[in-house]
Every structure is written in structure tokens, then in C-alpha cells.
Short mmCIF file of C-alpha atoms and ligand atoms in Angstrom, two decimals:
data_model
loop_
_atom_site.label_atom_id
_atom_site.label_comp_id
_atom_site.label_asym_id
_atom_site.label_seq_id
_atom_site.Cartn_x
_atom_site.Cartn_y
_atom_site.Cartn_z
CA UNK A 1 4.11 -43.36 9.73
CA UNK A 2 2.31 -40.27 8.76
CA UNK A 3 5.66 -38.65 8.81
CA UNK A 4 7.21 -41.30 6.70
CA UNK A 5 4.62 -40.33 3.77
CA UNK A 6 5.12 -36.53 4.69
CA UNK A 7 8.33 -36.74 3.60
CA UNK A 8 8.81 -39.19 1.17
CA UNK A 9 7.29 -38.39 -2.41
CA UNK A 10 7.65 -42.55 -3.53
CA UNK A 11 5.24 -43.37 -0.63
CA UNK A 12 2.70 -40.76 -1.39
CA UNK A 13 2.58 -41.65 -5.01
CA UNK A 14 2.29 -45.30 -4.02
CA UNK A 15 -0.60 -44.62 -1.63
CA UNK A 16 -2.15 -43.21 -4.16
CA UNK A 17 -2.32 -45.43 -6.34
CA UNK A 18 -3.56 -48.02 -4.28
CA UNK A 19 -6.17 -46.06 -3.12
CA UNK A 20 -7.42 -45.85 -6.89
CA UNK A 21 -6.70 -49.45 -6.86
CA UNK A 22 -8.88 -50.21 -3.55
CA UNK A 23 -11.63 -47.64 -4.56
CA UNK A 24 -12.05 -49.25 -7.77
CA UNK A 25 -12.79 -52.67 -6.07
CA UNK A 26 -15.09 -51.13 -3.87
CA UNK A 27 -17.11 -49.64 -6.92
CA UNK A 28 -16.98 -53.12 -8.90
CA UNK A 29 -18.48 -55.21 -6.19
CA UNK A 30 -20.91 -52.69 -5.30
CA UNK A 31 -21.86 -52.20 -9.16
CA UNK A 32 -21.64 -55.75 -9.72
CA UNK A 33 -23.78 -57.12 -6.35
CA UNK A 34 -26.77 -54.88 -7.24
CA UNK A 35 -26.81 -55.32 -10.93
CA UNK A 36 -26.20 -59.31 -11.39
CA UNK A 37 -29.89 -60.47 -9.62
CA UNK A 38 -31.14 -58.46 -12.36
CA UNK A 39 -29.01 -59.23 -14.95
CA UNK A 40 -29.41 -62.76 -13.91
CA UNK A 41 -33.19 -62.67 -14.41
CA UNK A 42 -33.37 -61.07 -17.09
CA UNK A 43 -30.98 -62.95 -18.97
CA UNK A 44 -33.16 -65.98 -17.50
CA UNK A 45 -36.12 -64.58 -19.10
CA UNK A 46 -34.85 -64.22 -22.47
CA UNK A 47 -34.20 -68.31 -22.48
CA UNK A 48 -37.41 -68.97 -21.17
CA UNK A 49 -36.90 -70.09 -17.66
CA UNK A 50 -37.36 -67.50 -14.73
CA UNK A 51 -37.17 -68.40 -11.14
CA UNK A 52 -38.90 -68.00 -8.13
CA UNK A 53 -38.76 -67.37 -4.16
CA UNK A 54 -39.72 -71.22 -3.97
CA UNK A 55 -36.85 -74.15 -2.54
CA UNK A 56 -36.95 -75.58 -5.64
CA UNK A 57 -36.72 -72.36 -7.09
CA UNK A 58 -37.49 -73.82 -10.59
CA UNK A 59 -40.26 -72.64 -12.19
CA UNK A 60 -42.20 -74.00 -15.18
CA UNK A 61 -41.43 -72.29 -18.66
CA UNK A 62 -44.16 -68.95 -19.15
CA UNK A 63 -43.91 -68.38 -15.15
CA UNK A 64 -45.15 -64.46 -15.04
CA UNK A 65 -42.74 -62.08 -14.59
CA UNK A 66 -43.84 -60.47 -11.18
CA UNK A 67 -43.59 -63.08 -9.29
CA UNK A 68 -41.60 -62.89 -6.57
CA UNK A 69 -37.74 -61.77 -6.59
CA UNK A 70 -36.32 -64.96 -8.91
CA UNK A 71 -32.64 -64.14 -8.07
CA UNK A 72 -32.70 -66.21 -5.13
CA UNK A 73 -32.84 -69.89 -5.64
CA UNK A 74 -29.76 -72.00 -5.31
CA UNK A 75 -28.94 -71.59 -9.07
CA UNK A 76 -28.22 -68.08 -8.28
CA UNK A 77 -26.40 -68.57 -5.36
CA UNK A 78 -23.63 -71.04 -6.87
CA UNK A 79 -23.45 -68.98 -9.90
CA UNK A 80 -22.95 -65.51 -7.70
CA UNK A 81 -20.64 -67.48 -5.74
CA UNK A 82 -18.35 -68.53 -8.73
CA UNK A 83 -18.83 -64.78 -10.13
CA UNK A 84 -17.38 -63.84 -7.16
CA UNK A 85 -14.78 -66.14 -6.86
CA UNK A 86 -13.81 -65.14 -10.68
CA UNK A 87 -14.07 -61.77 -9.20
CA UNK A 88 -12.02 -61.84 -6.88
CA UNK A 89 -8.92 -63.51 -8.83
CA UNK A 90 -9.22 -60.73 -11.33
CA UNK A 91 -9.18 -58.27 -8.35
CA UNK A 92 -5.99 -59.82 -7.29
CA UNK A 93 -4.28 -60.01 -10.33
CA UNK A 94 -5.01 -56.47 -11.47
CA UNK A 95 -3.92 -55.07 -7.53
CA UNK A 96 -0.58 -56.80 -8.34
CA UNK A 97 -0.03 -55.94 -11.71
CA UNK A 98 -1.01 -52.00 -10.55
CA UNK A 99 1.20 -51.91 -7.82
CA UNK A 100 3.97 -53.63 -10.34
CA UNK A 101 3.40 -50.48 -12.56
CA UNK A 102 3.25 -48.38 -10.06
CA UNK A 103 6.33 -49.25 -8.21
CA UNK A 104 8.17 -48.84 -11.90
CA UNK A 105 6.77 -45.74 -12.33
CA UNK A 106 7.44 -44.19 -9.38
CA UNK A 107 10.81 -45.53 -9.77
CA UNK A 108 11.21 -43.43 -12.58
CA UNK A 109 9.97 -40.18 -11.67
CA UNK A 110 12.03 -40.68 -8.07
CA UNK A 111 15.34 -41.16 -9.91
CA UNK A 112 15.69 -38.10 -12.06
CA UNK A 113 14.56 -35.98 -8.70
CA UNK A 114 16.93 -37.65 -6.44
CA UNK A 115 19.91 -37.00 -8.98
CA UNK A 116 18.93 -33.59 -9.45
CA UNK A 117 18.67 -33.22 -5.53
CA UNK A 118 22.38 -34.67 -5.02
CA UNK A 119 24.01 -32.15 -7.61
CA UNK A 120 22.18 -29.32 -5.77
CA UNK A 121 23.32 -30.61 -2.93
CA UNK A 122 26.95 -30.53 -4.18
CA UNK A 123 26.47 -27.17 -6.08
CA UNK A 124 25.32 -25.86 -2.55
CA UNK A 125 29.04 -26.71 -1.60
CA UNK A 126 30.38 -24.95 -4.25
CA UNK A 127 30.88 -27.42 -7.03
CA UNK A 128 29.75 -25.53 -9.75
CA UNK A 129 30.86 -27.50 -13.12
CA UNK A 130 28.89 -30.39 -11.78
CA UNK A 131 25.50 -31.24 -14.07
CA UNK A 132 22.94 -33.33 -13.82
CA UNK A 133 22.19 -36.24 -16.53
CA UNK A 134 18.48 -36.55 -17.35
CA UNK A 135 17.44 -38.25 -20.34
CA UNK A 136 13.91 -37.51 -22.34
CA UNK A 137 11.82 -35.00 -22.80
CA UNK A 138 9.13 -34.93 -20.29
CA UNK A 139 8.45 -32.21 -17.28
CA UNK A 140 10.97 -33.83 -15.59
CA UNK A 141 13.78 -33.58 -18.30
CA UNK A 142 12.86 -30.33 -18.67
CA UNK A 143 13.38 -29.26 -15.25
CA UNK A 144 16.89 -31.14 -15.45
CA UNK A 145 17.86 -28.86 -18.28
CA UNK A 146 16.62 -25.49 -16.22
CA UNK A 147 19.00 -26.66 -13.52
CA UNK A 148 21.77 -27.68 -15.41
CA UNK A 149 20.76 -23.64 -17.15
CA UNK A 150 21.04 -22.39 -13.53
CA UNK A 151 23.90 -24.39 -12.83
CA UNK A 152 26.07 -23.21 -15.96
CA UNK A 153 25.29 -19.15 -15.08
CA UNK A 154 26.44 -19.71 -11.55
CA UNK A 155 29.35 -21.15 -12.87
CA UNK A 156 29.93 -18.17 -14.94
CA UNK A 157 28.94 -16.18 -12.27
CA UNK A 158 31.67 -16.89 -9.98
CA UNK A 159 34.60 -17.60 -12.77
CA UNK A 160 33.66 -13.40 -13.53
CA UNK A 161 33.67 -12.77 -9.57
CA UNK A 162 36.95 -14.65 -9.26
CA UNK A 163 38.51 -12.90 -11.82
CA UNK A 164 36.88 -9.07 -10.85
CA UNK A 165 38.64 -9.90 -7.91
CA UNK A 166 41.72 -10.89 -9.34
CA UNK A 167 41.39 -7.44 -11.96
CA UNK A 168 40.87 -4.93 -9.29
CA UNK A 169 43.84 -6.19 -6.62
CA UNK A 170 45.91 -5.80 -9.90
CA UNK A 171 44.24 -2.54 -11.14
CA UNK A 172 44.69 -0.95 -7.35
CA UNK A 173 47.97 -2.23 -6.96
CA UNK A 174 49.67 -0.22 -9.82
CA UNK A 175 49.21 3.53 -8.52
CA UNK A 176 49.44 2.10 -4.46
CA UNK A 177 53.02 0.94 -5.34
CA UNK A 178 53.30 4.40 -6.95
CA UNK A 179 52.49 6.19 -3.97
CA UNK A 180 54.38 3.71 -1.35
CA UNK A 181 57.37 4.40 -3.75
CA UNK A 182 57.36 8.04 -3.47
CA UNK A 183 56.56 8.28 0.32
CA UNK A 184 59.49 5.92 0.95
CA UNK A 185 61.67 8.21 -1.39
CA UNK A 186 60.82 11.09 0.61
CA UNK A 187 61.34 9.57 3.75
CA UNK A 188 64.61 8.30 2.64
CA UNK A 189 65.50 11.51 1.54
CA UNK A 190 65.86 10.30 -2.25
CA UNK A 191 63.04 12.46 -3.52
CA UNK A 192 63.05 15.93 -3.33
CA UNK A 193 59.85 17.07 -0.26
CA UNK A 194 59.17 19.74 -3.49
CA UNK A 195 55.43 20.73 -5.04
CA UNK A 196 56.72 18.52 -8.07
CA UNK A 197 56.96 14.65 -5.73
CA UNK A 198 53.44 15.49 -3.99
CA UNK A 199 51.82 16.57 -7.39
CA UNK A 200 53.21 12.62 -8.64
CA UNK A 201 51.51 11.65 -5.52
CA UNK A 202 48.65 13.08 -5.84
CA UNK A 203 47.79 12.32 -9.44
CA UNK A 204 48.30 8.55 -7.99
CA UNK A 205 46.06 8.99 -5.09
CA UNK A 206 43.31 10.82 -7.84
CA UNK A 207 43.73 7.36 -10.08
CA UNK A 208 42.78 5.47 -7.01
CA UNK A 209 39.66 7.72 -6.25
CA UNK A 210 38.67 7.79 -9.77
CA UNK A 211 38.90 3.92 -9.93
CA UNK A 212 37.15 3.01 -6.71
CA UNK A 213 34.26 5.50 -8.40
CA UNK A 214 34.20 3.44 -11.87
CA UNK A 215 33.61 -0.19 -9.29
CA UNK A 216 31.35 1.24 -7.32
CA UNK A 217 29.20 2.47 -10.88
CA UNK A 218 30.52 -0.97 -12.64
CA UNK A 219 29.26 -3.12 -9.64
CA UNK A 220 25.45 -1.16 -9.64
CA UNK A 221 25.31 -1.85 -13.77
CA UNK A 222 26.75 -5.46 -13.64
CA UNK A 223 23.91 -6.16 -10.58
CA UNK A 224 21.68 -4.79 -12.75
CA UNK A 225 20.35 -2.54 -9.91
CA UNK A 226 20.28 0.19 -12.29
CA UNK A 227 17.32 2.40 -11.97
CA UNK A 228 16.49 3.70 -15.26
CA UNK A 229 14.01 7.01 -15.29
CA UNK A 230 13.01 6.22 -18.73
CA UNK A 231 10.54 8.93 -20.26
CA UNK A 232 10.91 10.62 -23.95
CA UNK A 233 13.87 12.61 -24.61
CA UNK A 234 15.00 14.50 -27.04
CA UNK A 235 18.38 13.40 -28.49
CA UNK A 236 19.42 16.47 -30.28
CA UNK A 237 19.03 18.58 -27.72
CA UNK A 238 21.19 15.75 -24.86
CA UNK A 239 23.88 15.63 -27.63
CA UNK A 240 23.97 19.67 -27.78
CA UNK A 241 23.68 20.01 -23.63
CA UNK A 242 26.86 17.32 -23.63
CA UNK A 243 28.92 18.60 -26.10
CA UNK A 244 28.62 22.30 -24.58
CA UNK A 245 29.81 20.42 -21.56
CA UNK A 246 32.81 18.97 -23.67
CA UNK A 247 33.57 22.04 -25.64
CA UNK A 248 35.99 23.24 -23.28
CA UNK A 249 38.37 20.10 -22.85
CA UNK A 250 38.44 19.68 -27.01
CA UNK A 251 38.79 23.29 -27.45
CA UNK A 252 41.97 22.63 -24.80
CA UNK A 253 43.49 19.99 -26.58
CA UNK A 254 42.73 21.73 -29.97
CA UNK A 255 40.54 19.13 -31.33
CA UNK A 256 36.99 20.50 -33.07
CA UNK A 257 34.04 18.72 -31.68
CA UNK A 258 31.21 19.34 -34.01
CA UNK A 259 27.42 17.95 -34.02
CA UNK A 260 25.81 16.42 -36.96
CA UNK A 261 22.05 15.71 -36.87
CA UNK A 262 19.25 15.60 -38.95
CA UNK A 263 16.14 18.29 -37.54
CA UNK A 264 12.72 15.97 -36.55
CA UNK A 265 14.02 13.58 -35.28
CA UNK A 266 11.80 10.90 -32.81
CA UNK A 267 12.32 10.96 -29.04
CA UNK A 268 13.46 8.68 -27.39
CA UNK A 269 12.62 6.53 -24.38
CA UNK A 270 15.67 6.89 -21.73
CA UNK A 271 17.21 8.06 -18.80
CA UNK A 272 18.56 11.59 -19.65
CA UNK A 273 21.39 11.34 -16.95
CA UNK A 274 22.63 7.91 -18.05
CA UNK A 275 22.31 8.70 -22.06
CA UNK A 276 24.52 11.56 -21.05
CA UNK A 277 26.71 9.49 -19.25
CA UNK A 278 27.09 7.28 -22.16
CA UNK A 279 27.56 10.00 -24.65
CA UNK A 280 30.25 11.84 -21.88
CA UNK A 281 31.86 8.71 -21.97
CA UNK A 282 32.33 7.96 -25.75
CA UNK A 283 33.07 11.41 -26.31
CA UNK A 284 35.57 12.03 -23.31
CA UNK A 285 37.44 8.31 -25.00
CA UNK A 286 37.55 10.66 -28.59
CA UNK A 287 39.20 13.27 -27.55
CA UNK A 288 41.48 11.46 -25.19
CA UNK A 289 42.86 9.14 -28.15
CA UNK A 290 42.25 11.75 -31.16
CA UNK A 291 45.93 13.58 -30.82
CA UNK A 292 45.86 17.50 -31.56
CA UNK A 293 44.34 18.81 -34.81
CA UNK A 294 42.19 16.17 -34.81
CA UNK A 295 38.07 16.48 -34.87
CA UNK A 296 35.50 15.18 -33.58
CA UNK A 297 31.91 14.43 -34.91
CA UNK A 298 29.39 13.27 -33.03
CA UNK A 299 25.88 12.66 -35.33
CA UNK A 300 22.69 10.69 -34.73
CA UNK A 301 19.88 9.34 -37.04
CA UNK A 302 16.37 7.49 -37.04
CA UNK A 303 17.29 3.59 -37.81
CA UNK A 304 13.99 1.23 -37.88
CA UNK A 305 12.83 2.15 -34.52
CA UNK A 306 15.48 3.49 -32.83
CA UNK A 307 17.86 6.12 -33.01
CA UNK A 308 21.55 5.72 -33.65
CA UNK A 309 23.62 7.72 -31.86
CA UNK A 310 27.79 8.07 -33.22
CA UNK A 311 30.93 9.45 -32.05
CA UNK A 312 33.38 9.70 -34.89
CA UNK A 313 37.15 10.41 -34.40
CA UNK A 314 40.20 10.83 -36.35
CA UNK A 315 42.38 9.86 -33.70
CA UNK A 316 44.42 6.89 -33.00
CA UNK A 317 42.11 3.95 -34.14
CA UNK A 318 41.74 0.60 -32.71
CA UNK A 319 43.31 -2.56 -34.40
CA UNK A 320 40.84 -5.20 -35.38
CA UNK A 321 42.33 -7.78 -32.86
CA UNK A 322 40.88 -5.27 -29.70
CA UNK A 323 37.58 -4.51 -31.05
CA UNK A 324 35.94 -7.31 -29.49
CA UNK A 325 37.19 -6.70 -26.40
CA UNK A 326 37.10 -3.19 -25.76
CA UNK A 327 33.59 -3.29 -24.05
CA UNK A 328 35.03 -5.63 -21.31
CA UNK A 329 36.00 -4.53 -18.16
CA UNK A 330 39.45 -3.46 -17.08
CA UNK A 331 40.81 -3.78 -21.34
CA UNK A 332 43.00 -1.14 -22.57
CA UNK A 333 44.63 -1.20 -26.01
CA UNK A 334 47.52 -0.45 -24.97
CA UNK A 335 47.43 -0.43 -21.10
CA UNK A 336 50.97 1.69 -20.52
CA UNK A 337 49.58 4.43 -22.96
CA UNK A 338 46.71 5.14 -21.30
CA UNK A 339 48.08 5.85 -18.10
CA UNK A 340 50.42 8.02 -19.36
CA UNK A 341 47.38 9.70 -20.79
CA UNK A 342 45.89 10.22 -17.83
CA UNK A 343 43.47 7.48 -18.97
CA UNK A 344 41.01 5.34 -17.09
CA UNK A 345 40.63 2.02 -16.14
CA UNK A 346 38.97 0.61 -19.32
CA UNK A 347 35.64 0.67 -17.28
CA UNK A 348 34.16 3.02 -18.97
CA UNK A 349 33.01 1.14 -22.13
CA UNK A 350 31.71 -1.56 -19.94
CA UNK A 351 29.78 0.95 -17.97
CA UNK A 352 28.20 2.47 -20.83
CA UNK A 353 27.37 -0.95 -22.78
CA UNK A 354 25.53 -2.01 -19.66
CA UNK A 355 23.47 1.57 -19.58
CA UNK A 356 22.77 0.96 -23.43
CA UNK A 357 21.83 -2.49 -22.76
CA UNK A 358 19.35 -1.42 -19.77
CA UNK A 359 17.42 0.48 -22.50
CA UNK A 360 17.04 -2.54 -24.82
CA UNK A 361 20.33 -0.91 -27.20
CA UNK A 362 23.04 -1.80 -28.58
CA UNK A 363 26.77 -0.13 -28.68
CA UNK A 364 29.37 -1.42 -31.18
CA UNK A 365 32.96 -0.01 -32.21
CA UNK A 366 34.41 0.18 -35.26
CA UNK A 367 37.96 1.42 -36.61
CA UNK A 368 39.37 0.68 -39.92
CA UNK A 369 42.84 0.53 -38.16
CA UNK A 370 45.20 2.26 -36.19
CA UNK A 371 45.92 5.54 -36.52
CA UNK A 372 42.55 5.77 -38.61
CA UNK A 373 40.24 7.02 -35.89
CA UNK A 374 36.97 5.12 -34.61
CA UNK A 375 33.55 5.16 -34.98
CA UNK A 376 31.15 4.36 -31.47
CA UNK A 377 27.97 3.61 -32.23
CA UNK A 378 24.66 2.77 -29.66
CA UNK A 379 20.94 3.02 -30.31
CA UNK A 380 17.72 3.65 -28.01
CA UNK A 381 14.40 2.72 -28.70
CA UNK A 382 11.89 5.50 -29.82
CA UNK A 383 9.18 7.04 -26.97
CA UNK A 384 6.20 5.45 -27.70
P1 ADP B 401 39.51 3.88 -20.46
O1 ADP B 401 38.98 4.43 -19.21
O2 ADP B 401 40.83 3.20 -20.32
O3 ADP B 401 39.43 4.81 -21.62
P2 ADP B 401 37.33 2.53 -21.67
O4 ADP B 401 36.57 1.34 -21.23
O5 ADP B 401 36.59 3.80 -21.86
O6 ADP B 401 38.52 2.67 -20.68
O7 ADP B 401 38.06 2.14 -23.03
C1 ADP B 401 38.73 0.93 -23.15
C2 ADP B 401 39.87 1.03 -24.15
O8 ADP B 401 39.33 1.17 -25.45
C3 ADP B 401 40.73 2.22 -23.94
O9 ADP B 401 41.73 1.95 -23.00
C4 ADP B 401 41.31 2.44 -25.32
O10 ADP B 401 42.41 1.57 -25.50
C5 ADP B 401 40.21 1.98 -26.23
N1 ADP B 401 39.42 3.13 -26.75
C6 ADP B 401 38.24 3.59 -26.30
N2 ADP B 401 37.79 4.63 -27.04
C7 ADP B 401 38.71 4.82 -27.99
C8 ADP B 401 38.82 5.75 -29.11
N3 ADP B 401 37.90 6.67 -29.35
N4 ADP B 401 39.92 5.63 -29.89
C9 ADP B 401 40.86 4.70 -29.66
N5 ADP B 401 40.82 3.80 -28.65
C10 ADP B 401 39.76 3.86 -27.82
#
């Protein structure tokens, strides 16, 4: 029994209520028992006609007050007896009408938590698109549209995971083929065993290595495990520090790489190594796609309260249809080109949009077309 109400809300909500229902009895015959003798009398009183201890128990009018307890004569009794008889059937009636309401009521709470409980239930065993229909707007409602919340970013959740999955078999597949092609050309005898066949192989077996490195980065972002060791840094002097790093590769592939910035301007609050990851990554992209000849600016300025940070090229621009897409994971423009490039595995924009992100930034691309460079933009917050 006690069980029974341990585990089932509808009984615990009905046993409350008829507690209330039997406590509130209790109180009315108690109140009314020890206020009706003197109610009674007094009453009595005010018509003239009190009465006393005796059988008769009627008293002649002007009896003193005082004299014995008058509540008691046989007049009293019937009418305490019909009071409580009236009592009673009010008693009743209201017990039945409460538990009526009651039962409704908990009806309707139960429903709404049972239907929520059955869709967890079936979420539990993977059903994700399944929602729950609650109608209202009380707690209750509310809670079924915080689950049906839930239920819509697990779905999400596991549409991206079956597609990552899908992405990387198809993104590791392309340079493993490569290899198993070569090795069974040289074991064949139908490649030359020369420096030129293992140099293929290795550059194959480098893409691999490089793109097992961008997942294992992409999955600590997208977890959002990302330990930022925010404190105020200065962007001028992270943009110089990176672009010393870069000067080399742009100077090889004859492309100037200059550095625009205003003097004075605010710090900001970020992680130095991840800011320079993001700004190693936009400007590593620029002088990948910015063919020889070409330059490359890289500039920042104060914007509201944050600083905007911008890689300009004059390289090979991005047509309007990729824009959007460019920050998602795995999307190349123009997938064959890049890996003739030497290019990655259009992680890196989705690795630095989730770095920007982390900081409370934003990172947007812009290109008036192909062939007329691009502009990468992202902001961080001052220091404060
Ligand atoms: P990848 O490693 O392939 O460069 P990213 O995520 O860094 O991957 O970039 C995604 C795609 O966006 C690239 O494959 C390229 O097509 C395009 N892209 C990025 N930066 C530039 C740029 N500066 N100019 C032209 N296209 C760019």
C-alpha cells in the first residue's frame, strides 16, 4: 500500500486532498460543537427567552443571565441534533464534490506527464523525431516544450554525428585508395620502386596525418571542451608575432603579406594560442588561394566593443553561392583544386569559427566574386 502511493503521483495527490478534505471536517465540528451552546444562548437572549439547567428547561422572560449553563434543555438538544444532521449532509456533499474535482484534476496534471514519460521512453530507444503534444500554457506545458527543445537538439545531434561519420569514411578514403594504388603498382611492378612513387606516397600518408590532426582539434571545438586561457592581449602585437611566422611561406610563393593597424588600440580578452590559431588559419587559406604576385593585408580596428580583426586577399575569390557554407566542416569550393594545392580538408574554417565563437565573436567571409580575392573577418571582445 505504502508502496502503491510511493510510486504513483495520482494517489499521492489524491491523498492529499482528502486529507484537506477530512481535516477540514474535523475543524468544523470542533469549531462548530464549542461555539453553538453559546451562540445558541446568546441568540436566545437577544429574543428574550434564555434557558436553564432545569427539565423543563424553560425559563420565564428576564431570567438573569448567570444562571446556570442554558444550552442544555431539550430545545437545544433537537436543534443541535438537526444542526448536525444538516451538518453532516453538507459534509457529504462537499467530500464528494472534492474528490470529483480532485479526481479531474489530477487527471489532468497525470496525462501531460504520462505522455511526456512515453516519448522519453521511446526517445531512450532512439526515436528521435518523436514529440510530445501538450496543450496550454501552464508549468506543465512548459516543461512539454523544454522536452520537445531537448528532443529537437538530439535530433540534430545525431543527424550531424551520422553524417561526420559518413564525411570522414569519405574524406579518409580518398588518399587510402591513393596509397593502396601505388603499393599495389609497385608490387606489381607497374610503378617504378624510384624516390619519385614513395614521395606520391608519402604526400598521401602526410594528408592522412594532417586530417586525423584537424578531427581530433574539430571533435575538442564541436564538444565544446575547449579550454580558453582568456586574459588581455594585445592584438597588434599577435598579428605581428603571426605574420613573422608567415613571412616566409608568402615570401616563397611571392605574395606580399603586409599589416595594417591603427596604434592604441584596446586589448583584448582571449586565448593568445587559439587567436593565433585563428589568424594562422585565415592567413595560411590567403596565401594558399591568392596565386603569385598577389598580396596580402591583414588589418584590425576598434568596432563598438570589440576589435575586428581582417585578412584581405587578392586571390581567387569565392562565388556568392559558397559563402554560406564555407565555415562548415569538410566544404571546399572546389574540392579537386584544393588537393592539388596541397590543401586541407575544409576543417579549418570550422575550427576557427568555433575558437571565435568560444570568445563570444563572430567570423564572416566576404568576396565580391571569383577571381576578386576575399575578405575574412572575426571580432573579440575588449579586456575589461
Ligand atoms: P581547407 O583546409 O580546404 O582550406 P578551410 O575550412 O580552411 O579548408 O576552407 C574551406 C574552403 O573555403 C576552402 O577549401 C576554399 O575553397 C575556401 N577558402 C577559404 N579561404 C579562402 C580564400 N582566402 N580564398 C578563396 N577561397 C577560400
Amino acid at each position: 500500500m505504502t508502496a502503491y502511493f510511493r510510486n504513483h503521483l495520482g494517489a499521492k495527490l489524491l491523498a492529499s486532498y482528502l486529507a484537506v478534505i477530512v481535516v477540514g471536517a474535523i475543524v468544523l465540528i470542533i469549531a462548530s460543537q464549542s461555539i453553538l451552546p453559546v451562540a445558541f444562548n446568546r441568540h436566545m437572549m437577544g429574543t428574550g427567552m434564555a434557558f436553564g439547567p432545569g427539565p423543563g428547561g424553560m425559563m420565564g422572560a428576564g431570567a438573569q443571565a448567570g444562571s446556570g449553563p442554558a444550552a442544555t434543555g431539550p430545545l437545544f438538544a433537537d436543534y443541535r441534533s438537526s444542526f448536525n444532521e444538516a451538518l453532516t449532509y453538507a459534509g457529504l456533499a462537499a467530500a464528494v464534490v472534492a474528490l470529483v474535482l480532485s479526481l479531474i484534476f489530477t487527471r489532468s496534471v497525470l496525462a501531460p506527464v504520462e505522455a511526456i514519460s512515453r516519448v522519453t521512453q521511446r526517445i531512450a530507444a532512439g526515436r528521435y523525431d518523436e514529440r510530445v503534444q501538450v496543450g496550454g500554457s501552464d508549468e506543465i506545458a512548459q516543461l512539454g516544450e523544454r522536452f520537445n527543445q531537448m528532443a529537437g537538439k538530439l535530433d540534430r545531434v545525431e543527424s550531424m554525428r551520422r553524417q561526420l561519420i559518413g564525411d570522414v569514411s569519405h574524406e579518409l578514403r580518398t588518399p587510402l585508395t591513393a596509397i593502396k594504388g601505388s603499393m599495389e603498382g609497385l608490387i606489381d611492378g607497374v610503378l617504378p620502386a624510384n624516390a619519385e612513387t614513395f614521395q606520391q606516397i608519402h604526400a598521401e600518408a602526410d594528408r592522412l596525418n594532417r586530417l586525423v590532426d584537424d578531427l581530433q582539434e574539430l571533435s575538442r571545438v564541436e564538444a565544446r571542451s575547449l579550454e580558453l586561457q582568456l586574459r588581455p592581449i594585445d592584438v597588434l602585437s599577435l598579428m605581428h608575432a603571426v605574420v613573422k611566422r608567415l613571412g616566409p611561406q608568402a615570401a616563397s610563393r611571392h605574395i606580399s603579406l603586409e599589416l595594417e593597424s591603427p596604434a592604441g588600440l584596446p586589448r583584448v580578452s582571449a586565448d593568445e594560442d587559439r587567436a593565433a590559431q585563428v589568424l594562422v588559419n585565415l592567413i595560411g587559406n590567403a596565401l594558399q588561394y591568392t596565386p603569385e604576385g598577389g598580396k596580402v593585408t591583414v588589418a584590425a580596428r576598434a568596432m563598438g566593443d570589440q576589435v575586428e580583426v581582417s585578412v584581405r586577399d587578392t586571390g581567387i575569390g569565392i562565388p556568392a553561392e559558397h559563402l554560406s557554407q564555407i565555415f562548415d566542416r569538410f566544404y571546399r569550393v572546389d574540392k579537386s583544386r584544393s588537393r592539388r594545392a596541397g590543401g586541407g580538408s575544409g576543417i579549418g574554417l570550422t575550427i576557427a569559427r568555433a575558437i571565435v565563437e568560444a570568445h563570444g565573436g563572430s567570423i564572416r567571409a566576404e568576396s565580391p566574386g571569383e577571381g576578386q580575392g576575399s575578405n575574412f573577418t572575426f571580432t573579440l571582445p575588449f579586456a575589461r
